[in-house]
Short mmCIF file of C-alpha atoms in Angstrom, two decimals:
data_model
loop_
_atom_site.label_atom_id
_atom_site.label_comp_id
_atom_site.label_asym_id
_atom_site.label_seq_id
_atom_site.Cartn_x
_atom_site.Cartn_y
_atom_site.Cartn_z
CA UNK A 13 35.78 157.49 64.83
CA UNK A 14 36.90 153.39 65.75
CA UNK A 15 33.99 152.21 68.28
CA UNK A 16 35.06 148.66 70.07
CA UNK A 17 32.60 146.40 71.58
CA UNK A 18 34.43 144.61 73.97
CA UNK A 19 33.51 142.26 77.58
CA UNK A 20 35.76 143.87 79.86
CA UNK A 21 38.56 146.90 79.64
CA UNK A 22 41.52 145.77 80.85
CA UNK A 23 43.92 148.70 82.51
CA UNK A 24 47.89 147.06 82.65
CA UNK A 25 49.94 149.10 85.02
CA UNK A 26 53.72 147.73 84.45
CA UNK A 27 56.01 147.53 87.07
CA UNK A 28 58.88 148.86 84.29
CA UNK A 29 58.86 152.46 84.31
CA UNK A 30 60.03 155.13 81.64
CA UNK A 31 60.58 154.72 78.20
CA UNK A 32 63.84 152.52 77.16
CA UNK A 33 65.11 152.77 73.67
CA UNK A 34 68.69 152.95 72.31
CA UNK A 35 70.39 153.82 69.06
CA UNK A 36 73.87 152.33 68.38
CA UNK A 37 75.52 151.94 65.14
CA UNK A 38 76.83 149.11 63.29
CA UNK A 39 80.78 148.55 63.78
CA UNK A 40 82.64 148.05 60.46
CA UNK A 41 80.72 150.23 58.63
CA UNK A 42 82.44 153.73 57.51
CA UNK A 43 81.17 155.19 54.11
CA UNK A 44 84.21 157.45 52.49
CA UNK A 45 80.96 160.31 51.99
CA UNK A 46 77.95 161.47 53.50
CA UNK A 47 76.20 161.50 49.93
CA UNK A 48 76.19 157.80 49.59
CA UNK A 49 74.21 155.41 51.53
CA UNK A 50 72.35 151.80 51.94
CA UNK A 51 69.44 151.64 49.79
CA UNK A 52 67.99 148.43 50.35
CA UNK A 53 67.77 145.69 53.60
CA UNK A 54 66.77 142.29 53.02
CA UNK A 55 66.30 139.42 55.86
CA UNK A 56 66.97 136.76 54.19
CA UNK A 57 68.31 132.84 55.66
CA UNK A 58 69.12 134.66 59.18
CA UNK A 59 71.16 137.39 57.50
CA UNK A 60 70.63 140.88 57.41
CA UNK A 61 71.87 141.82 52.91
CA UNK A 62 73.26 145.40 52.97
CA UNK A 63 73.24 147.13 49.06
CA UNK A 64 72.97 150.49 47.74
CA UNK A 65 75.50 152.80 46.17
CA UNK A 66 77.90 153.24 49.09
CA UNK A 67 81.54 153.58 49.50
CA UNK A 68 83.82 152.63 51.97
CA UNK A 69 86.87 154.72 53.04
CA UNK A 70 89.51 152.37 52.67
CA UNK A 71 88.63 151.25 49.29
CA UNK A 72 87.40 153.90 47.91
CA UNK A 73 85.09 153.70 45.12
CA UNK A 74 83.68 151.00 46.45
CA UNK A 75 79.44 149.72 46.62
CA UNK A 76 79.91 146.00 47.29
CA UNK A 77 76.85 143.45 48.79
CA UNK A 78 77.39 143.58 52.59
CA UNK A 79 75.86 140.75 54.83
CA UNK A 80 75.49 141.33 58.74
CA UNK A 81 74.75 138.89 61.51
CA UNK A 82 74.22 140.44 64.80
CA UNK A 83 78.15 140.86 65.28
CA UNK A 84 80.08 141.24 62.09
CA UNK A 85 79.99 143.00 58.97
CA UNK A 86 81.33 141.19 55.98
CA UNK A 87 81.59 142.86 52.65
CA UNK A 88 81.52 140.82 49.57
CA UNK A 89 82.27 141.37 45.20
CA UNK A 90 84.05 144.58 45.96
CA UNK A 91 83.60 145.56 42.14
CA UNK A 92 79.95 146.88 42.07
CA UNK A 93 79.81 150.19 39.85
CA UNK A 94 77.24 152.06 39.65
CA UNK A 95 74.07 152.05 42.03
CA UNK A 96 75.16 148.72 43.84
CA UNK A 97 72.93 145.57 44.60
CA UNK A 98 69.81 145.97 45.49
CA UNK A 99 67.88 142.22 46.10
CA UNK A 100 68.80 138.63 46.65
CA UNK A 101 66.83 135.20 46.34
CA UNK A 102 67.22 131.81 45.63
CA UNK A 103 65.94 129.61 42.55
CA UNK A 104 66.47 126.31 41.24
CA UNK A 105 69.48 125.94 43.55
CA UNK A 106 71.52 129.46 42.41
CA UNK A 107 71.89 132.90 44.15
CA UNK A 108 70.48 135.44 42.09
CA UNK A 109 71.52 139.18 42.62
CA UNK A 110 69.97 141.94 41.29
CA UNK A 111 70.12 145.82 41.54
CA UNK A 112 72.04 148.44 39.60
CA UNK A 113 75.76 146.22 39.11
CA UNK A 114 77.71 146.45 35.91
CA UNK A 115 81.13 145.07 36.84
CA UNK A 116 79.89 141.13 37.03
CA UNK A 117 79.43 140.68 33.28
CA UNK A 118 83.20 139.94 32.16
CA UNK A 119 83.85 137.79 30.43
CA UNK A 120 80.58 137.82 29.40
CA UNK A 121 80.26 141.32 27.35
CA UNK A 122 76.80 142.47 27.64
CA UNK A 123 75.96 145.18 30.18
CA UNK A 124 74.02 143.04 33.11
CA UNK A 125 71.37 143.89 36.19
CA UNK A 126 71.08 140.23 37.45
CA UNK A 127 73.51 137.86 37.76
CA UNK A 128 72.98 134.31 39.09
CA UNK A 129 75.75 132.99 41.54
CA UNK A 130 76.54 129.35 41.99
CA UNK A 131 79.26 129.70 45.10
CA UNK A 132 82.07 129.98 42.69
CA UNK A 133 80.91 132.04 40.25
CA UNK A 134 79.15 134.65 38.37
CA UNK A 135 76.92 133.93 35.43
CA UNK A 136 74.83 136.31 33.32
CA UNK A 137 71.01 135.27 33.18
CA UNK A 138 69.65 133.98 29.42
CA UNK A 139 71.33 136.61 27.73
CA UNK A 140 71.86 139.51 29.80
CA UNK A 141 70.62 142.82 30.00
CA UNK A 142 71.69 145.45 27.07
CA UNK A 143 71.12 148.87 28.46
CA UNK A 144 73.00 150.48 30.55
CA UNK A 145 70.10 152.87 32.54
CA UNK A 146 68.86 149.39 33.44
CA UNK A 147 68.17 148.48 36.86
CA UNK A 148 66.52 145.62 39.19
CA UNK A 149 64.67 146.69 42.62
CA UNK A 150 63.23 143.89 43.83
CA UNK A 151 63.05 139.74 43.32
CA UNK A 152 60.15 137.00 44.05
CA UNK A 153 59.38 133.44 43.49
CA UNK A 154 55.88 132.93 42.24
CA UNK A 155 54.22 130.61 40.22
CA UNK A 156 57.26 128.68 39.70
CA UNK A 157 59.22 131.45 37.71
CA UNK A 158 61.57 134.48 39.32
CA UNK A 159 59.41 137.46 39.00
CA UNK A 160 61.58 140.58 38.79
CA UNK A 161 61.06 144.39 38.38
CA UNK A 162 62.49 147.47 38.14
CA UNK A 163 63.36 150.14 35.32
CA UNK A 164 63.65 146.99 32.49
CA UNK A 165 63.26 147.95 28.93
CA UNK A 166 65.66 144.92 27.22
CA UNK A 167 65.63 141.93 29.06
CA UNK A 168 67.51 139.12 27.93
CA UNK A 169 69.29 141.77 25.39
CA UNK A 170 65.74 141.58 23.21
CA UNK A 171 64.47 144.95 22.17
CA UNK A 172 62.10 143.12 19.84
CA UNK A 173 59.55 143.12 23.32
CA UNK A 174 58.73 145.79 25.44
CA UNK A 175 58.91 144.47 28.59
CA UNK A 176 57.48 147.52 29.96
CA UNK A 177 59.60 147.00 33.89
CA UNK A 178 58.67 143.33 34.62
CA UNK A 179 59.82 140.06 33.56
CA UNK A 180 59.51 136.31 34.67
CA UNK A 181 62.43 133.70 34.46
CA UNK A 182 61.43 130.54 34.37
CA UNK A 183 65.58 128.80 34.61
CA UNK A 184 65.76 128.50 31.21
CA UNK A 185 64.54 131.33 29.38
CA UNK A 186 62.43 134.70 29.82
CA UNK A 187 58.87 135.43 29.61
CA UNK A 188 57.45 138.82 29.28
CA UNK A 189 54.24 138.90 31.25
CA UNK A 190 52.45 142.29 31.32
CA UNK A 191 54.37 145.51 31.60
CA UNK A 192 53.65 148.75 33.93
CA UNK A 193 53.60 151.96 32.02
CA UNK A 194 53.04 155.41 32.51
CA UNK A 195 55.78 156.40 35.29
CA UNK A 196 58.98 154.89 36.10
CA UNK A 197 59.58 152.22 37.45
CA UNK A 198 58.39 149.01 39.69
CA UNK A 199 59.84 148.87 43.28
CA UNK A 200 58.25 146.69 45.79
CA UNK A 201 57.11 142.80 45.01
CA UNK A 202 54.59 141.34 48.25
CA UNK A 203 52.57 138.04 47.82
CA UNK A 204 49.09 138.39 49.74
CA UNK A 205 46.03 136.59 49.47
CA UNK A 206 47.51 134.10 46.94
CA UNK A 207 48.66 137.00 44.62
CA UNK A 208 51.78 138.74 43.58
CA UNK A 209 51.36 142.36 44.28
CA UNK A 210 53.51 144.72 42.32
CA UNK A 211 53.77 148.95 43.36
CA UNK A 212 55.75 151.36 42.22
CA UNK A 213 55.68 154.41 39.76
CA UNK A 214 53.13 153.97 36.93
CA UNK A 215 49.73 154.20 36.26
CA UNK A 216 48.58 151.42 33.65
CA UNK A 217 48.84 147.67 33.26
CA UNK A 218 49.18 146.20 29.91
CA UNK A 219 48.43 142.18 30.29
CA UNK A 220 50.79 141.06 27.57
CA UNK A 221 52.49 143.58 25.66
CA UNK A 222 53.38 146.93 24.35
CA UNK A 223 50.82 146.68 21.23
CA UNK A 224 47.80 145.52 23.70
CA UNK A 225 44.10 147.12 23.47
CA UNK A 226 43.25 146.23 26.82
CA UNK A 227 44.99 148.93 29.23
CA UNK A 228 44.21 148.01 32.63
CA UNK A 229 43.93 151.51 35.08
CA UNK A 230 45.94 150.33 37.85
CA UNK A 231 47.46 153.63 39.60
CA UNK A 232 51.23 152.84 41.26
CA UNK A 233 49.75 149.12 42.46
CA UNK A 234 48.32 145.90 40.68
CA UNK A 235 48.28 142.51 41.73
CA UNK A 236 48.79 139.13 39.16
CA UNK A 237 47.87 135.52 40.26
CA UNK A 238 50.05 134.39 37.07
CA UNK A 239 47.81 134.98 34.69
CA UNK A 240 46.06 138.06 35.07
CA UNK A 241 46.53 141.39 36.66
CA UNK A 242 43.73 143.29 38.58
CA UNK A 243 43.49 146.64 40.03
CA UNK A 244 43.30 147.38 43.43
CA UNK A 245 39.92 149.97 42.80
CA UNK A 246 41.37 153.04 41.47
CA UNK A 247 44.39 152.60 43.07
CA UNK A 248 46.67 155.33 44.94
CA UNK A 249 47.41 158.82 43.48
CA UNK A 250 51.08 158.84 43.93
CA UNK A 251 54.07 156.46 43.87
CA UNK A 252 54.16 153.48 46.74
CA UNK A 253 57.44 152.72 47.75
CA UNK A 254 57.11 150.07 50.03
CA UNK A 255 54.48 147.49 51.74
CA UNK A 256 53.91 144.95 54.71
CA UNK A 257 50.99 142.31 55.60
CA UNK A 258 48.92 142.27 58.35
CA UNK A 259 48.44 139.04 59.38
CA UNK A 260 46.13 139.91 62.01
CA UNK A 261 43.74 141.60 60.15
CA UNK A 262 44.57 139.71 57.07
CA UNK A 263 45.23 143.69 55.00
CA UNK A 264 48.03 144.54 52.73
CA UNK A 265 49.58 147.89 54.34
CA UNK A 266 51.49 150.07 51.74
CA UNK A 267 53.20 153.33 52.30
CA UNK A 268 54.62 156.40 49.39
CA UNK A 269 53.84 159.78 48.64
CA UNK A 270 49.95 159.47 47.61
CA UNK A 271 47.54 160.89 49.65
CA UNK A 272 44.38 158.90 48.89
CA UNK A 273 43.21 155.38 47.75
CA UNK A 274 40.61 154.93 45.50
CA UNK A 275 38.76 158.45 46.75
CA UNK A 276 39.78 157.59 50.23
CA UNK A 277 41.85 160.01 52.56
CA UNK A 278 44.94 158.58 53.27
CA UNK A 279 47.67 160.51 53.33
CA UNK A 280 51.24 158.51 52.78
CA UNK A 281 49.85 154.99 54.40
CA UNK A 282 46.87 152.68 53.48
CA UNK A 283 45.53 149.46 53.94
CA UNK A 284 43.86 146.86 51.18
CA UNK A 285 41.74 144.21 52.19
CA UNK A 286 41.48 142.21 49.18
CA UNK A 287 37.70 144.45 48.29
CA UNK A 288 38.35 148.38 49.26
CA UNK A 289 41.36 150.57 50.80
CA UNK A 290 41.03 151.70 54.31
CA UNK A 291 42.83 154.71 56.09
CA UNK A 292 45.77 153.54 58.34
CA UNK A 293 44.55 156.15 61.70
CA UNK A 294 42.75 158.98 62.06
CA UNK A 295 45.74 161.17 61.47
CA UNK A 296 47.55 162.65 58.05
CA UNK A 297 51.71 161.87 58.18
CA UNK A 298 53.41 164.85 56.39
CA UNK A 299 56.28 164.32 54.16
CA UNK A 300 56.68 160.93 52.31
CA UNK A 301 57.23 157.54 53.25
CA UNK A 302 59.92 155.39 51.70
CA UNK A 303 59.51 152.35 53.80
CA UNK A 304 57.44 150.66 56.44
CA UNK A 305 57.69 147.72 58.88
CA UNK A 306 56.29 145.03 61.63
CA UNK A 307 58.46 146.01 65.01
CA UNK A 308 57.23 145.27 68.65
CA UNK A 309 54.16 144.28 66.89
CA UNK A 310 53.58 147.94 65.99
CA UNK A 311 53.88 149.46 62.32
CA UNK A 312 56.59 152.21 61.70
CA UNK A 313 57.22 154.41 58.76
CA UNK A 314 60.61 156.39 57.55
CA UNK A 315 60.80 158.82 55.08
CA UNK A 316 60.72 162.45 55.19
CA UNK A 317 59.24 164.50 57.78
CA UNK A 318 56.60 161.39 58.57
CA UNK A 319 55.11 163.23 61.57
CA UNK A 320 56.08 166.44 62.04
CA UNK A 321 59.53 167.12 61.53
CA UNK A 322 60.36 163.63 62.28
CA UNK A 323 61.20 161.10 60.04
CA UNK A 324 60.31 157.81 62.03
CA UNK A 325 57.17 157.23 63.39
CA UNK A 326 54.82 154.19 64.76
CA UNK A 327 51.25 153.40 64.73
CA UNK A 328 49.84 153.08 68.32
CA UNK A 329 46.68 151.52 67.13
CA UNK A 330 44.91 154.39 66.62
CA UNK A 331 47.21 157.37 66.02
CA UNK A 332 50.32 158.16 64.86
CA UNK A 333 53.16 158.86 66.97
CA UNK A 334 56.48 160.16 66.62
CA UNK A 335 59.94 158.61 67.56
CA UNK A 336 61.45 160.19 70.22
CA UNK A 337 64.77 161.54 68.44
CA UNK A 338 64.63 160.55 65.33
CA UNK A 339 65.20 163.49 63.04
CA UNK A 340 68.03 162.23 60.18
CA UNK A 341 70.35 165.03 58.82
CA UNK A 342 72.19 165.27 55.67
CA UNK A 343 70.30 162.40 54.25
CA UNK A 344 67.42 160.31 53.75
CA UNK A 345 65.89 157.09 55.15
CA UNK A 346 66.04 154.65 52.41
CA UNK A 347 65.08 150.83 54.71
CA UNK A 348 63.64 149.57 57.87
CA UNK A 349 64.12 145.96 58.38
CA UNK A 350 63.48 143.92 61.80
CA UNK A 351 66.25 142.08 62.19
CA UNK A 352 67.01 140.34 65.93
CA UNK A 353 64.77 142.32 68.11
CA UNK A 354 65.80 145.49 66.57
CA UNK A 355 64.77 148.17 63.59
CA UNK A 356 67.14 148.64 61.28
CA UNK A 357 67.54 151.64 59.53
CA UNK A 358 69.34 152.23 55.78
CA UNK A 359 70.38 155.59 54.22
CA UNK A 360 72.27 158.60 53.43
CA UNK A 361 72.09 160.04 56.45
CA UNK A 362 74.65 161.51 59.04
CA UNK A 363 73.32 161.69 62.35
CA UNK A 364 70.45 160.82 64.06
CA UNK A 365 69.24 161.36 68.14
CA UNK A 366 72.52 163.10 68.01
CA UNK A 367 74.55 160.04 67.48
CA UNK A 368 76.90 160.07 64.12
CA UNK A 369 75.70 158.00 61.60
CA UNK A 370 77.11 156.60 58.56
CA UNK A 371 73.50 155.83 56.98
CA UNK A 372 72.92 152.35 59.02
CA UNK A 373 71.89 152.40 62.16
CA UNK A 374 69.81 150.36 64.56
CA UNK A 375 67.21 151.42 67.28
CA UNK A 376 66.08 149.10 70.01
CA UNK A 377 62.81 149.49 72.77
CA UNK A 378 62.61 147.59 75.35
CA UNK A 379 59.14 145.40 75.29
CA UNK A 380 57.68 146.92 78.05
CA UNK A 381 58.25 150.67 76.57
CA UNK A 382 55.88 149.50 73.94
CA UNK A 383 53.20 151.83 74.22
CA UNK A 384 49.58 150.95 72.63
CA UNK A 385 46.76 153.64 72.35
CA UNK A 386 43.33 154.37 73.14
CA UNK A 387 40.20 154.29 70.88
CA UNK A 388 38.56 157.58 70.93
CA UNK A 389 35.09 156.07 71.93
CA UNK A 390 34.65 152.62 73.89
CA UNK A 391 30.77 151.02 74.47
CA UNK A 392 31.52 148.19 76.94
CA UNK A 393 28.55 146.05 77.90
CA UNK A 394 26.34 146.79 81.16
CA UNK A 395 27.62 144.40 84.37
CA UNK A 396 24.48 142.43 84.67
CA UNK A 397 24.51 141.14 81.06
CA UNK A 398 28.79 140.16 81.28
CA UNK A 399 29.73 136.65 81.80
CA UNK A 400 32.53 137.68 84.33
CA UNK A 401 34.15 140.09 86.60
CA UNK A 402 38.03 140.81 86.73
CA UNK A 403 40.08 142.09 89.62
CA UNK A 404 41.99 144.30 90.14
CA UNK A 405 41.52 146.55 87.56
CA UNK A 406 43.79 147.93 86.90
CA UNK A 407 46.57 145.46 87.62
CA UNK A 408 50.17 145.28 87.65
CA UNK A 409 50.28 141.31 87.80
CA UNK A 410 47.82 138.38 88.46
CA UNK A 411 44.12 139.14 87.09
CA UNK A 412 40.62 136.88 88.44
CA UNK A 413 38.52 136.24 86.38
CA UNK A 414 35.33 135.19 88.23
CA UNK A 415 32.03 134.15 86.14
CA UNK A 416 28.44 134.63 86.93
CA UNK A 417 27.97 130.65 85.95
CA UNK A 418 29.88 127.69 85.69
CA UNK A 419 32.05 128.23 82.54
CA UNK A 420 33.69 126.53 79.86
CA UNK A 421 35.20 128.21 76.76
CA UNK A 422 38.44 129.85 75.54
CA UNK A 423 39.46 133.26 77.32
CA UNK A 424 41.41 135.73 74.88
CA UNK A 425 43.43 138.79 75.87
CA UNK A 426 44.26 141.31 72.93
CA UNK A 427 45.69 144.78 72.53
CA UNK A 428 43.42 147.63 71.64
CA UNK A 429 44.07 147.19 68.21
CA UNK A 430 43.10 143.34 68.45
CA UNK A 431 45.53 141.82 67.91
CA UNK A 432 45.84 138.41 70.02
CA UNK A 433 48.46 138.07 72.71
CA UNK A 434 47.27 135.24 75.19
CA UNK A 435 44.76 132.55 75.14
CA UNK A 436 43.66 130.06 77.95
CA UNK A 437 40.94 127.78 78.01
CA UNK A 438 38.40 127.82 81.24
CA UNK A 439 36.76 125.42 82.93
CA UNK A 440 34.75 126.35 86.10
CA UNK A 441 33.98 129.45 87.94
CA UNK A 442 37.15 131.00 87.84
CA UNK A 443 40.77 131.18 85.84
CA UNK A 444 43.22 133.19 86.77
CA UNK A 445 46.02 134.77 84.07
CA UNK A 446 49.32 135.97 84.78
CA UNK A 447 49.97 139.33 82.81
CA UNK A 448 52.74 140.53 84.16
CA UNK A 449 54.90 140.53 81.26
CA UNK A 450 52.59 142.68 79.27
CA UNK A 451 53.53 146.31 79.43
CA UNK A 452 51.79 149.28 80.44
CA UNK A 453 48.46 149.36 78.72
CA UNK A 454 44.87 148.93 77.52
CA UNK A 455 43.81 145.67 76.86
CA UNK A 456 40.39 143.84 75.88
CA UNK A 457 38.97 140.32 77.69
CA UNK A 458 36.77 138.07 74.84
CA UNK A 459 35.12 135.17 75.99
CA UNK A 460 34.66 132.68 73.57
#
């Protein structure tokens, strides 16, 4: 059970009534079948990067990189075979692309799963990648070199190393630089704290290579500060799929299909504080998670059946709660992504809050539908020992703040959860805040 220690409780009542929220789908895009569907979302220089192994009735087979910008859908190397892209980034001045993508390599010969783009262009990276089941999930700039993973086994065409799903490319040649064994594959790079963190689908960390004595225990997530990998504990007992910060409470938040972190319950979503794991709510999500992400300041999962029978659901500071509507059919959630005020969501799906889908839709809440929870136990301090009384309480507007003393300090207002949403600085016996714009709520008064 969460207990807060807080100055004052703070009851919003917001003049905007009933829950607002939308779903609408994104014109221009009309996948030939239900079966295929956007895999992977990236934000990336103010546009939204649409890949995945998709196909578009009027071309046909057809799984291009699609870029979208609020109004129009552009679709771009309408050759892709295969899965389809799956990341972008920029280094040294080049595009790179990377995903599942065979078509790109003429006239180059070798089979390839990144390709470097110079606006004209394709190129194949040092020499290539040889192997067909090859395939690149995710892309990230650290330490000066372009970190990539996925299902790698001969990178730059070398089978002399076993790169064991990771590699580093430095603009000139590759490095290997630890492999991840034991499972399948790496899927989700996140730098926090200073370090690259790397999940996916394996259990052990070997720091250099295949022939290596010193097996690192890792569990589906390690981190690397360029040198060398540590675990996180014991890690998570099933794959992670996906992962955001909190910059608030400076924690790594990672989502899958484990259902407890080094010996602690937590069932599809966790959070990592740089020392020990911590349970994201007091309540188990069912299903799996495939993806998680920051919207409205709250976090939201997608997956499979992540509350309940629904497959979108947000964290209210407390507990989990469910979407209204959002039960996918004849697919699965792949993506979220924030993109302009609104949650994007990738995948094979059909329909969704009975709107027809063609896996990419986006949702939209109003701000002052957010809702924020409750802790299950508050201890507030007795009147005679506060600093200040606040009227009315609660309030739909203007709040007084009126102190026992003259005052001088900083005055915060935060959500339940903590997290910071106005500061003001008082001087005097009294300071007044507008909180109008905040909706409905519970809300906490620090003095500083």
């Amino acid at each position: 059970m969460k207990r807060t220690i807080i100055l004052f409780f703070l009851l919003v009542l917001a003049p905007f009534a009933g829950l607002s929220q939308q779903w609408s789908i994104i014109p221009g895009y009309i996948p030939a079948n239900a079966g295929y569907g956007l895999k992977r979302m990236t934000n990336y220089n103010d546009t939204l990067f649409l890949g995945g192994a998709f196909q578009i009735e009027q071309f046909g087979n057809f799984r291009p990189l699609a870029t979208w910008n609020s109004d129009t859908l552009e679709y771009h190397f309408p050759l892709s075979m295969y899965g389809g892209f799956f990341c972008v980034n920029d280094f040294q001045g080049e595009r790179y692309y990377g995903g599942d993508i065979y078509d790109y390599q003429d006239p180059f010969g070798p089979l390839s799963t990144l390709l470097r783009w110079d606006g004209l262009n394709f190129y194949p990276v040092g020499n290539s990648f040889c192997s067909p089941t090859e395939h690149v999930n995710d892309m990230a700039i650290y330490d000066g070199r372009l970190i990539i993973g996925g299902s790698l086994h001969s990178v730059d065409c070398n089978e002399d190393i076993e790169w064991g799903n990771l590699a580093a490319w430095d603009g000139n040649s590759w490095e290997a630089i630890g492999g991840v064994y034991g499972g399948w594959e790496v899927e989700e790079f996140i730098e926090y704290n200073g370090r690259l963190y790397v999940m996916g689908d394996f259990d052990k960390i070997l720091p250099n290579n295949y022939y290596d004595a010193d097996v690192i225990t890792v569990n589906n997530i390690a981190s690397w500060d360029g040198t060398t990998w540590a675990a996180l504990g014991i890690g998570v007992n099933g794959r992670v799929h996906d992962a955001v910060v909190d910059t608030v409470n400076n924690m790594l938040v990672v989502c899958g299909s484990f259902s407890s972190a080094s010996g602690t319950f937590a069932r599809k979503v966790a959070a990592w504080d740089g020392n020990q794991w911590f349970a994201v709510g007091d309540e188990p999500t069912g299903g799996e998670a495939f993806a998680i992400e920051w919207y409205r300041g709250q976090l939201y999962i997608g997956g499979y059946n992540v509350f309940g029978d629904h497959d979108l659901a947000y964290f209210d500071g407390y507990h989990w709660q469910e979407v209204p509507g959002a039960n996918f059919y004849s697919g699965q959630l792949s993506d979220l992504r924030t993109y302009h005020d609104e949650l994007y969501i990738s995948g094979s799906m059909t329909e969704i809050a009975g709107i027809q889908v063609p896996g990419f839709v986006k949702y939209y809440l109003h701000p002052d539908s957010v809702v924020w929870g409750q802790p299950d136990d508050i201890a507030e301090f007795n009147s005679e020992n506060n600093l200040f009384n606040l009227f009315p309480n609660p309030t739909d507007g203007m709040l007084q703040l009126v102190f026992q003393n003259r005052y001088e300090g900083e005055i915060i207002l935060t959500n339940i959860e903590g997290r910071e949403l106005l500061r003001t600085v008082a001087k005097g016996e009294r300071v007044q805040l507008d909180i109008s714009h905040f909706p409905k709520g519970s809300y906490l008064i620090h003095a500083l």
